[in-house]
Amino acid sequence: MTTSTERRVPRADCIADSAGGITFDIAGAGAPDAVLVLKLRGGAGPQDETRLPLTPTGEGSSRAVLPSTVELAEGRWDAYVGDEAVEPGIRDLRTLVDRAPDADRIAARVPYPTEDGRLAVRCWVRAPHAEAGEIGLAPERGAMTVEGVLYGAELGEGAAAEARLRGSDKAHRVPVTGGDGGAFGFTLPYGPLAEQHLGKQELWDMWLRPTADAAWIRIARILDDVWDRRNIFVYPRLPSGNWLAAPCYTSDNELCVRLTEAP
């Protein structure tokens, strides 16, 4: 039984809005002058800590608000009240599903439970940004198709997508087609990747270049409520020579192609 003198571990219910703001309703927040602290994992400077005042809401609970206007660097931000890690409660992320932001600079934030049971916020800051959409498979061509939307830049002459073998200078480039509202699409055959293989398993990172003289943009999918797509979006593997190839996502929700040696 919990007595009045026992301290409850802070536990937060979260409501996210489509603009990037998050409301934290915290039970067991402790002293009236307590604050919610967000700390950038791996950070060391004062800019890697954001302090949000907690306002009592009655019955031992408090509320903190992270406005969309508050800047957070890209990364994972762990939540604390004082020195205590906050436990995750109910997370209402409905407004994050199928976002279509107007801004050229994309700031996406998703509160999530860590593997060891703490609350954290995954933040992305991209400008410009290439949002991956539908990923299709073309078995007859040994290829994948990618559709998406480009924010903060416009497609023009020389638009291309490129698969880059991680840890090497090997790459394969294909043309990109454009549509209304920043839509883009391309088809990537697996054969040219398999022909350049170096090991028994490889990751090829996917990039987009809007025009011939533009900088390359990492293709990712961040405009929804999924903070880690690796084990959620799993695609069938297609044979390519002695290899099997499939699209996949990293822990940062960035699009890749994984090649593995066929058994």
Short mmCIF file of C-alpha atoms in Angstrom, two decimals:
data_model
loop_
_atom_site.label_atom_id
_atom_site.label_comp_id
_atom_site.label_asym_id
_atom_site.label_seq_id
_atom_site.Cartn_x
_atom_site.Cartn_y
_atom_site.Cartn_z
CA MET A 1 0.00 0.00 0.00
CA THR A 2 1.25 3.49 -0.85
CA THR A 3 1.19 5.92 2.11
CA SER A 4 1.00 9.72 1.97
CA THR A 5 4.70 9.94 2.86
CA GLU A 6 5.85 7.71 0.01
CA ARG A 7 6.98 9.39 -3.16
CA ARG A 8 5.44 8.24 -6.41
CA VAL A 9 7.61 7.86 -9.48
CA PRO A 10 6.70 10.63 -11.96
CA ARG A 11 4.51 9.28 -14.74
CA ALA A 12 3.45 11.34 -17.76
CA ASP A 13 0.52 11.16 -20.14
CA CYS A 14 1.35 12.99 -23.38
CA ILE A 15 -0.71 14.76 -26.01
CA ALA A 16 1.14 15.74 -29.20
CA ASP A 17 -0.10 18.31 -31.68
CA SER A 18 0.59 18.50 -35.41
CA ALA A 19 2.69 21.67 -35.06
CA GLY A 20 5.26 19.97 -32.82
CA GLY A 21 3.97 20.92 -29.37
CA ILE A 22 3.57 18.36 -26.58
CA THR A 23 1.53 18.55 -23.36
CA PHE A 24 2.78 16.46 -20.42
CA ASP A 25 0.30 15.61 -17.64
CA ILE A 26 2.42 14.27 -14.82
CA ALA A 27 1.29 12.33 -11.76
CA GLY A 28 3.64 12.25 -8.78
CA ALA A 29 5.56 15.37 -9.81
CA GLY A 30 6.55 16.21 -6.23
CA ALA A 31 7.36 19.71 -4.96
CA PRO A 32 5.40 22.75 -6.20
CA ASP A 33 8.58 24.26 -7.68
CA ALA A 34 9.43 21.11 -9.66
CA VAL A 35 10.15 21.38 -13.38
CA LEU A 36 10.10 18.91 -16.25
CA VAL A 37 13.57 18.64 -17.74
CA LEU A 38 14.26 17.34 -21.25
CA LYS A 39 17.90 16.30 -21.75
CA LEU A 40 19.43 15.54 -25.13
CA ARG A 41 20.92 12.06 -24.99
CA GLY A 42 24.67 12.36 -25.43
CA GLY A 43 24.57 16.14 -24.98
CA ALA A 44 26.85 18.01 -22.61
CA GLY A 45 26.15 21.74 -22.94
CA PRO A 46 23.42 24.04 -21.57
CA GLN A 47 21.77 24.06 -25.00
CA ASP A 48 21.18 20.31 -24.57
CA GLU A 49 18.74 20.81 -21.70
CA THR A 50 15.24 22.32 -21.80
CA ARG A 51 13.38 23.11 -18.57
CA LEU A 52 9.58 23.35 -18.61
CA PRO A 53 7.67 24.70 -15.59
CA LEU A 54 5.15 22.35 -13.99
CA THR A 55 1.78 23.85 -13.08
CA PRO A 56 -0.25 21.99 -10.42
CA THR A 57 -3.57 20.66 -11.74
CA GLY A 58 -4.86 19.08 -8.52
CA GLU A 59 -4.77 15.67 -6.81
CA GLY A 60 -0.97 15.47 -6.92
CA SER A 61 -0.68 16.06 -10.66
CA SER A 62 1.00 18.78 -12.69
CA ARG A 63 1.17 19.89 -16.31
CA ALA A 64 4.07 21.03 -18.49
CA VAL A 65 3.82 22.27 -22.05
CA LEU A 66 6.49 22.09 -24.72
CA PRO A 67 5.45 24.72 -27.30
CA SER A 68 6.20 24.10 -30.95
CA THR A 69 8.16 27.38 -30.93
CA VAL A 70 10.76 26.01 -28.49
CA GLU A 71 13.80 24.77 -30.43
CA LEU A 72 15.00 21.22 -29.80
CA ALA A 73 17.99 19.78 -31.65
CA GLU A 74 17.57 16.58 -33.60
CA GLY A 75 18.01 13.51 -31.41
CA ARG A 76 16.47 11.75 -28.42
CA TRP A 77 15.48 13.82 -25.38
CA ASP A 78 14.99 11.99 -22.07
CA ALA A 79 12.41 13.33 -19.61
CA TYR A 80 13.15 13.96 -15.91
CA VAL A 81 11.54 15.62 -12.92
CA GLY A 82 14.58 16.71 -10.95
CA ASP A 83 16.93 13.74 -11.18
CA GLU A 84 14.15 11.19 -11.53
CA ALA A 85 13.40 9.65 -14.91
CA VAL A 86 9.75 9.97 -15.95
CA GLU A 87 7.74 6.86 -16.76
CA PRO A 88 5.56 6.86 -19.90
CA GLY A 89 1.79 6.86 -19.50
CA ILE A 90 -0.89 7.22 -22.15
CA ARG A 91 0.35 8.86 -25.36
CA ASP A 92 -2.21 10.54 -27.62
CA LEU A 93 -0.45 10.88 -30.98
CA ARG A 94 -3.45 10.93 -33.30
CA THR A 95 -2.68 14.38 -34.74
CA LEU A 96 0.74 13.17 -35.93
CA VAL A 97 -0.68 10.60 -38.36
CA ASP A 98 -0.40 11.58 -42.06
CA ARG A 99 0.87 15.08 -41.34
CA ALA A 100 1.16 17.48 -44.28
CA PRO A 101 3.06 20.49 -42.88
CA ASP A 102 3.20 23.83 -44.71
CA ALA A 103 6.61 24.92 -43.42
CA ASP A 104 9.80 24.42 -45.42
CA ARG A 105 11.63 23.57 -42.19
CA ILE A 106 10.28 20.34 -40.74
CA ALA A 107 10.38 19.81 -36.96
CA ALA A 108 8.83 16.48 -35.94
CA ARG A 109 8.54 15.28 -32.32
CA VAL A 110 7.23 11.95 -31.05
CA PRO A 111 7.07 11.04 -27.34
CA TYR A 112 7.83 7.34 -26.86
CA PRO A 113 8.72 4.68 -24.25
CA THR A 114 12.36 3.62 -24.18
CA GLU A 115 13.34 -0.04 -23.98
CA ASP A 116 14.11 0.34 -20.25
CA GLY A 117 10.72 1.90 -19.45
CA ARG A 118 11.43 5.64 -19.46
CA LEU A 119 9.79 8.50 -21.35
CA ALA A 120 11.70 10.21 -24.15
CA VAL A 121 10.95 12.48 -27.09
CA ARG A 122 12.36 11.71 -30.56
CA CYS A 123 13.01 14.93 -32.47
CA TRP A 124 13.85 15.47 -36.12
CA VAL A 125 14.81 18.80 -37.67
CA ARG A 126 15.11 18.74 -41.46
CA ALA A 127 15.34 21.60 -43.96
CA PRO A 128 14.81 20.67 -46.72
CA HIS A 129 13.21 17.27 -46.16
CA ALA A 130 12.37 14.32 -48.45
CA GLU A 131 9.50 12.39 -46.85
CA ALA A 132 9.25 8.76 -47.95
CA GLY A 133 5.73 7.62 -48.73
CA GLU A 134 4.54 4.41 -50.36
CA ILE A 135 7.23 1.80 -51.01
CA GLY A 136 6.35 -0.69 -53.73
CA LEU A 137 7.97 -3.84 -55.09
CA ALA A 138 8.43 -4.77 -58.74
CA PRO A 139 9.45 -8.47 -58.72
CA GLU A 140 9.45 -8.72 -62.53
CA ARG A 141 12.10 -5.99 -62.67
CA GLY A 142 13.93 -6.90 -59.47
CA ALA A 143 13.35 -3.38 -58.17
CA MET A 144 11.58 -1.22 -55.62
CA THR A 145 9.53 1.90 -56.27
CA VAL A 146 9.45 4.90 -53.96
CA GLU A 147 6.94 7.72 -53.77
CA GLY A 148 7.27 10.71 -51.47
CA VAL A 149 6.93 14.42 -50.91
CA LEU A 150 9.70 17.03 -50.95
CA TYR A 151 9.51 19.96 -48.51
CA GLY A 152 11.61 23.12 -48.63
CA ALA A 153 12.86 22.63 -52.20
CA GLU A 154 11.52 22.12 -55.71
CA LEU A 155 12.31 19.38 -58.19
CA GLY A 156 13.92 20.48 -61.41
CA GLU A 157 16.30 19.43 -64.14
CA GLY A 158 18.72 16.75 -63.04
CA ALA A 159 16.61 15.48 -60.13
CA ALA A 160 17.95 12.10 -59.01
CA ALA A 161 17.89 9.50 -56.26
CA GLU A 162 21.03 7.72 -55.17
CA ALA A 163 21.71 4.55 -53.20
CA ARG A 164 25.04 4.74 -51.33
CA LEU A 165 26.76 1.70 -49.90
CA ARG A 166 27.47 2.53 -46.28
CA GLY A 167 31.17 2.64 -45.47
CA SER A 168 32.33 2.90 -49.08
CA ASP A 169 32.30 5.22 -52.08
CA LYS A 170 30.05 2.93 -54.14
CA ALA A 171 26.73 4.37 -55.33
CA HIS A 172 24.01 3.93 -57.92
CA ARG A 173 21.90 6.80 -59.27
CA VAL A 174 18.47 6.78 -60.91
CA PRO A 175 16.27 9.61 -62.27
CA VAL A 176 13.42 11.11 -60.24
CA THR A 177 10.05 12.19 -61.59
CA GLY A 178 8.02 14.99 -60.04
CA GLY A 179 4.36 15.83 -59.51
CA ASP A 180 2.11 18.37 -57.84
CA GLY A 181 2.74 19.59 -54.32
CA GLY A 182 6.35 18.43 -54.17
CA ALA A 183 5.53 14.81 -55.00
CA PHE A 184 8.43 12.70 -56.27
CA GLY A 185 8.93 9.12 -57.40
CA PHE A 186 11.63 6.77 -58.65
CA THR A 187 12.39 3.13 -59.35
CA LEU A 188 15.57 1.56 -58.00
CA PRO A 189 16.70 -1.75 -59.56
CA TYR A 190 18.55 -4.04 -57.17
CA GLY A 191 20.84 -5.57 -59.80
CA PRO A 192 23.38 -2.70 -59.92
CA LEU A 193 23.65 -2.81 -56.12
CA ALA A 194 24.23 -6.56 -56.03
CA GLU A 195 26.94 -6.23 -58.69
CA GLN A 196 28.93 -3.90 -56.40
CA HIS A 197 28.64 -5.96 -53.23
CA LEU A 198 31.51 -6.02 -50.73
CA GLY A 199 30.23 -8.26 -47.90
CA LYS A 200 27.62 -10.79 -46.84
CA GLN A 201 25.21 -8.10 -45.65
CA GLU A 202 25.08 -4.47 -46.73
CA LEU A 203 23.06 -1.33 -46.17
CA TRP A 204 22.57 1.19 -48.97
CA ASP A 205 21.40 4.62 -47.78
CA MET A 206 18.87 6.45 -49.96
CA TRP A 207 19.35 10.10 -50.94
CA LEU A 208 17.46 12.59 -53.11
CA ARG A 209 18.87 15.51 -55.14
CA PRO A 210 16.17 17.98 -56.26
CA THR A 211 18.20 19.50 -59.13
CA ALA A 212 21.55 18.91 -60.78
CA ASP A 213 23.31 21.57 -58.66
CA ALA A 214 21.44 21.04 -55.36
CA ALA A 215 22.71 19.38 -52.19
CA TRP A 216 21.70 15.78 -51.50
CA ILE A 217 18.88 15.18 -48.99
CA ARG A 218 18.53 12.04 -46.88
CA ILE A 219 15.21 10.30 -47.56
CA ALA A 220 13.31 9.51 -44.36
CA ARG A 221 9.79 9.03 -43.03
CA ILE A 222 9.17 11.17 -39.95
CA LEU A 223 5.73 12.74 -40.43
CA ASP A 224 3.65 10.33 -38.37
CA ASP A 225 3.55 8.74 -34.91
CA VAL A 226 6.21 6.03 -35.39
CA TRP A 227 9.51 6.78 -33.63
CA ASP A 228 11.36 3.66 -34.83
CA ARG A 229 10.17 1.89 -38.00
CA ARG A 230 12.76 -0.91 -38.11
CA ASN A 231 10.57 -3.74 -36.85
CA ILE A 232 7.21 -2.28 -37.90
CA PHE A 233 7.72 -1.70 -41.64
CA VAL A 234 9.20 -4.97 -42.89
CA TYR A 235 9.23 -5.61 -46.65
CA PRO A 236 9.62 -8.84 -48.64
CA ARG A 237 13.03 -9.64 -50.03
CA LEU A 238 13.51 -10.05 -53.78
CA PRO A 239 16.29 -12.15 -55.36
CA SER A 240 19.01 -10.40 -57.32
CA GLY A 241 21.71 -12.78 -58.49
CA ASN A 242 23.15 -14.40 -55.39
CA TRP A 243 21.60 -11.73 -53.19
CA LEU A 244 18.29 -10.92 -51.54
CA ALA A 245 17.29 -7.25 -51.41
CA ALA A 246 14.61 -5.36 -49.51
CA PRO A 247 13.79 -1.80 -48.47
CA CYS A 248 14.14 -1.05 -44.76
CA TYR A 249 14.39 1.81 -42.29
CA THR A 250 17.08 2.68 -39.76
CA SER A 251 16.43 3.50 -36.09
CA ASP A 252 16.30 7.14 -37.24
CA ASN A 253 13.51 6.29 -39.75
CA GLU A 254 15.81 6.85 -42.74
CA LEU A 255 15.22 4.78 -45.86
CA CYS A 256 17.76 2.13 -46.89
CA VAL A 257 18.08 -1.02 -48.97
CA ARG A 258 19.43 -4.12 -47.21
CA LEU A 259 21.26 -6.76 -49.26
CA THR A 260 21.91 -10.16 -47.74
CA GLU A 261 23.65 -13.15 -49.27
CA ALA A 262 21.11 -15.72 -50.49
CA PRO A 263 21.26 -19.07 -48.68
#
